[in-house]
Amino acid sequence: MPLLLCWVSASSLAKEQIAVDAIEAKLFYQYSGRFSSAIRSTDFLNNVFVGEYIIEGDTKAEPADTVLIDVAVPMPPGKDAFGEVELLITDLKTKRTLARMQHDIGKFSEAGVSHVAFLFPFGCTGVRLEARAKTAGIPAYSASKWMSLPFGCGE
């Protein structure tokens, strides 16, 4: 009987398609282990050493070579679903795929949002982040959301 209840619960959760609402990226600072504020498309990423960045204007900035990518997935409040997020990272210039990552979606908050986190070690190339989601039991992914991060190295 418990197995049947689990099957019924899982199938009832799988009926609503989930989709990505937002993507946010933050630098992971190497000295303190804290995160920068969210990177905006208007931010100037100042190269400290090859592949280590700070956000110009952040007076507490430290070198960083890893970015935290937060993908927000909403559901109507009080609902839940099983599913996954796929993140595709491509080189802005060559369009070459640098990484393709998937992660299961966790629990949804009371407000109906689940945050899925990815860490990516960046280098001297600008990247495009593209995320999409799907509900377990539904074969197709949702429409994707994307953002670009203008990494680059100079002297």
C-alpha positions as YAML, in Angstrom:
chain: A
units: angstrom
residues:
- id: 1
  name: MET
  ca: [0.00, 0.00, 0.00]
- id: 2
  name: PRO
  ca: [2.76, 2.61, 0.81]
- id: 3
  name: LEU
  ca: [4.34, 1.94, -2.59]
- id: 4
  name: LEU
  ca: [1.00, 2.65, -4.27]
- id: 5
  name: LEU
  ca: [0.66, 5.93, -2.34]
- id: 6
  name: CYS
  ca: [4.15, 6.98, -3.44]
- id: 7
  name: TRP
  ca: [3.28, 6.21, -7.07]
- id: 8
  name: VAL
  ca: [0.01, 8.17, -6.84]
- id: 9
  name: SER
  ca: [1.76, 11.13, -5.20]
- id: 10
  name: ALA
  ca: [4.56, 11.18, -7.77]
- id: 11
  name: SER
  ca: [2.17, 10.96, -10.71]
- id: 12
  name: SER
  ca: [-0.01, 13.77, -9.33]
- id: 13
  name: LEU
  ca: [3.06, 15.99, -8.88]
- id: 14
  name: ALA
  ca: [4.25, 15.40, -12.44]
- id: 15
  name: LYS
  ca: [1.27, 16.97, -14.21]
- id: 16
  name: GLU
  ca: [2.43, 20.61, -14.14]
- id: 17
  name: GLN
  ca: [5.26, 21.68, -16.42]
- id: 18
  name: ILE
  ca: [7.94, 23.69, -14.64]
- id: 19
  name: ALA
  ca: [10.06, 26.38, -16.26]
- id: 20
  name: VAL
  ca: [13.05, 28.57, -15.44]
- id: 21
  name: ASP
  ca: [12.08, 31.99, -14.10]
- id: 22
  name: ALA
  ca: [15.53, 33.58, -13.67]
- id: 23
  name: ILE
  ca: [19.28, 33.00, -13.80]
- id: 24
  name: GLU
  ca: [21.64, 34.86, -11.49]
- id: 25
  name: ALA
  ca: [25.44, 34.66, -11.35]
- id: 26
  name: LYS
  ca: [27.74, 35.62, -8.48]
- id: 27
  name: LEU
  ca: [31.52, 35.45, -8.16]
- id: 28
  name: PHE
  ca: [32.88, 33.17, -5.42]
- id: 29
  name: TYR
  ca: [35.63, 35.16, -3.67]
- id: 30
  name: GLN
  ca: [38.73, 33.12, -2.84]
- id: 31
  name: TYR
  ca: [39.91, 34.80, 0.37]
- id: 32
  name: SER
  ca: [36.70, 34.95, 2.40]
- id: 33
  name: GLY
  ca: [34.50, 32.33, 0.72]
- id: 34
  name: ARG
  ca: [31.71, 34.86, 0.28]
- id: 35
  name: PHE
  ca: [29.78, 35.68, -2.88]
- id: 36
  name: SER
  ca: [29.68, 38.93, -4.81]
- id: 37
  name: SER
  ca: [26.46, 40.72, -5.50]
- id: 38
  name: ALA
  ca: [24.64, 39.44, -8.59]
- id: 39
  name: ILE
  ca: [26.55, 40.18, -11.79]
- id: 40
  name: ARG
  ca: [24.60, 42.50, -14.08]
- id: 41
  name: SER
  ca: [25.16, 42.87, -17.81]
- id: 42
  name: THR
  ca: [26.34, 46.44, -17.16]
- id: 43
  name: ASP
  ca: [29.03, 45.39, -14.64]
- id: 44
  name: PHE
  ca: [32.65, 45.73, -15.64]
- id: 45
  name: LEU
  ca: [34.56, 42.60, -14.61]
- id: 46
  name: ASN
  ca: [38.08, 43.73, -13.79]
- id: 47
  name: ASN
  ca: [40.75, 41.06, -14.37]
- id: 48
  name: VAL
  ca: [43.07, 40.91, -11.34]
- id: 49
  name: PHE
  ca: [45.28, 38.05, -12.55]
- id: 50
  name: VAL
  ca: [44.68, 35.82, -15.54]
- id: 51
  name: GLY
  ca: [41.25, 34.30, -14.91]
- id: 52
  name: GLU
  ca: [40.64, 36.02, -11.58]
- id: 53
  name: TYR
  ca: [38.04, 38.75, -11.51]
- id: 54
  name: ILE
  ca: [36.55, 41.42, -9.33]
- id: 55
  name: ILE
  ca: [33.50, 43.54, -10.01]
- id: 56
  name: GLU
  ca: [34.66, 47.11, -10.41]
- id: 57
  name: GLY
  ca: [32.98, 49.29, -7.84]
- id: 58
  name: ASP
  ca: [32.75, 46.51, -5.23]
- id: 59
  name: THR
  ca: [35.08, 47.91, -2.55]
- id: 60
  name: LYS
  ca: [35.25, 44.55, -0.73]
- id: 61
  name: ALA
  ca: [36.08, 42.56, -3.87]
- id: 62
  name: GLU
  ca: [38.61, 39.75, -3.86]
- id: 63
  name: PRO
  ca: [40.05, 37.58, -6.62]
- id: 64
  name: ALA
  ca: [37.67, 34.94, -7.99]
- id: 65
  name: ASP
  ca: [37.92, 32.16, -10.54]
- id: 66
  name: THR
  ca: [34.57, 30.43, -9.93]
- id: 67
  name: VAL
  ca: [31.03, 31.61, -10.48]
- id: 68
  name: LEU
  ca: [27.88, 30.44, -8.68]
- id: 69
  name: ILE
  ca: [24.96, 30.14, -11.07]
- id: 70
  name: ASP
  ca: [21.54, 30.22, -9.36]
- id: 71
  name: VAL
  ca: [18.59, 29.04, -11.45]
- id: 72
  name: ALA
  ca: [15.17, 29.89, -9.98]
- id: 73
  name: VAL
  ca: [12.24, 27.63, -10.84]
- id: 74
  name: PRO
  ca: [8.73, 28.67, -9.72]
- id: 75
  name: MET
  ca: [5.58, 26.68, -9.02]
- id: 76
  name: PRO
  ca: [2.20, 27.91, -7.82]
- id: 77
  name: PRO
  ca: [2.38, 28.28, -4.00]
- id: 78
  name: GLY
  ca: [1.44, 25.08, -2.21]
- id: 79
  name: LYS
  ca: [2.30, 22.87, -5.19]
- id: 80
  name: ASP
  ca: [5.36, 20.68, -5.67]
- id: 81
  name: ALA
  ca: [6.95, 18.73, -8.51]
- id: 82
  name: PHE
  ca: [9.83, 16.43, -9.30]
- id: 83
  name: GLY
  ca: [12.07, 17.59, -12.12]
- id: 84
  name: GLU
  ca: [15.46, 18.77, -13.25]
- id: 85
  name: VAL
  ca: [17.28, 21.82, -14.54]
- id: 86
  name: GLU
  ca: [19.76, 21.63, -17.39]
- id: 87
  name: LEU
  ca: [22.46, 24.31, -17.72]
- id: 88
  name: LEU
  ca: [24.36, 24.75, -20.97]
- id: 89
  name: ILE
  ca: [27.50, 26.92, -20.91]
- id: 90
  name: THR
  ca: [28.93, 27.99, -24.27]
- id: 91
  name: ASP
  ca: [31.86, 30.15, -25.38]
- id: 92
  name: LEU
  ca: [30.50, 33.48, -26.64]
- id: 93
  name: LYS
  ca: [33.02, 33.73, -29.50]
- id: 94
  name: THR
  ca: [33.34, 30.17, -30.79]
- id: 95
  name: LYS
  ca: [29.86, 28.92, -29.71]
- id: 96
  name: ARG
  ca: [31.64, 25.77, -28.45]
- id: 97
  name: THR
  ca: [29.95, 23.96, -25.56]
- id: 98
  name: LEU
  ca: [32.11, 24.27, -22.42]
- id: 99
  name: ALA
  ca: [29.78, 22.43, -20.04]
- id: 100
  name: ARG
  ca: [26.38, 20.76, -19.93]
- id: 101
  name: MET
  ca: [25.16, 20.13, -16.39]
- id: 102
  name: GLN
  ca: [21.94, 18.75, -14.94]
- id: 103
  name: HIS
  ca: [20.67, 18.88, -11.40]
- id: 104
  name: ASP
  ca: [17.48, 17.66, -9.77]
- id: 105
  name: ILE
  ca: [15.11, 20.33, -8.48]
- id: 106
  name: GLY
  ca: [14.81, 20.33, -4.71]
- id: 107
  name: LYS
  ca: [11.88, 21.31, -2.52]
- id: 108
  name: PHE
  ca: [9.83, 24.39, -3.31]
- id: 109
  name: SER
  ca: [9.51, 27.16, -0.73]
- id: 110
  name: GLU
  ca: [6.16, 28.29, 0.68]
- id: 111
  name: ALA
  ca: [6.29, 31.08, -1.94]
- id: 112
  name: GLY
  ca: [6.63, 28.42, -4.65]
- id: 113
  name: VAL
  ca: [10.30, 28.81, -5.68]
- id: 114
  name: SER
  ca: [13.16, 26.31, -5.80]
- id: 115
  name: HIS
  ca: [16.75, 27.45, -6.37]
- id: 116
  name: VAL
  ca: [19.13, 25.12, -8.20]
- id: 117
  name: ALA
  ca: [22.84, 25.97, -7.85]
- id: 118
  name: PHE
  ca: [25.76, 25.22, -10.17]
- id: 119
  name: LEU
  ca: [29.45, 26.10, -9.72]
- id: 120
  name: PHE
  ca: [31.55, 26.77, -12.80]
- id: 121
  name: PRO
  ca: [35.31, 27.58, -12.95]
- id: 122
  name: PHE
  ca: [35.62, 30.28, -15.58]
- id: 123
  name: GLY
  ca: [38.66, 31.45, -17.52]
- id: 124
  name: CYS
  ca: [39.50, 34.05, -20.12]
- id: 125
  name: THR
  ca: [36.45, 33.68, -22.31]
- id: 126
  name: GLY
  ca: [33.01, 35.21, -22.20]
- id: 127
  name: VAL
  ca: [30.26, 32.67, -21.65]
- id: 128
  name: ARG
  ca: [26.58, 32.29, -22.35]
- id: 129
  name: LEU
  ca: [24.52, 30.55, -19.66]
- id: 130
  name: GLU
  ca: [21.31, 28.90, -20.85]
- id: 131
  name: ALA
  ca: [19.00, 27.09, -18.44]
- id: 132
  name: ARG
  ca: [15.83, 25.10, -18.99]
- id: 133
  name: ALA
  ca: [13.73, 22.83, -16.79]
- id: 134
  name: LYS
  ca: [11.43, 19.86, -17.09]
- id: 135
  name: THR
  ca: [9.02, 18.02, -14.88]
- id: 136
  name: ALA
  ca: [9.58, 14.32, -14.25]
- id: 137
  name: GLY
  ca: [7.24, 12.36, -16.46]
- id: 138
  name: ILE
  ca: [7.12, 15.07, -19.16]
- id: 139
  name: PRO
  ca: [9.77, 14.43, -21.84]
- id: 140
  name: ALA
  ca: [10.13, 17.98, -23.19]
- id: 141
  name: TYR
  ca: [12.07, 20.80, -21.56]
- id: 142
  name: SER
  ca: [10.57, 24.24, -21.00]
- id: 143
  name: ALA
  ca: [11.63, 27.27, -23.01]
- id: 144
  name: SER
  ca: [15.08, 28.40, -21.90]
- id: 145
  name: LYS
  ca: [16.33, 31.56, -20.20]
- id: 146
  name: TRP
  ca: [19.85, 32.83, -20.79]
- id: 147
  name: MET
  ca: [22.39, 35.45, -19.81]
- id: 148
  name: SER
  ca: [25.93, 36.33, -20.90]
- id: 149
  name: LEU
  ca: [28.96, 36.89, -18.68]
- id: 150
  name: PRO
  ca: [31.65, 39.01, -20.36]
- id: 151
  name: PHE
  ca: [34.78, 37.36, -18.95]
- id: 152
  name: GLY
  ca: [38.06, 38.09, -20.74]
- id: 153
  name: CYS
  ca: [41.73, 38.46, -19.87]
- id: 154
  name: GLY
  ca: [44.05, 41.36, -20.48]
- id: 155
  name: GLU
  ca: [47.45, 42.54, -19.46]
...
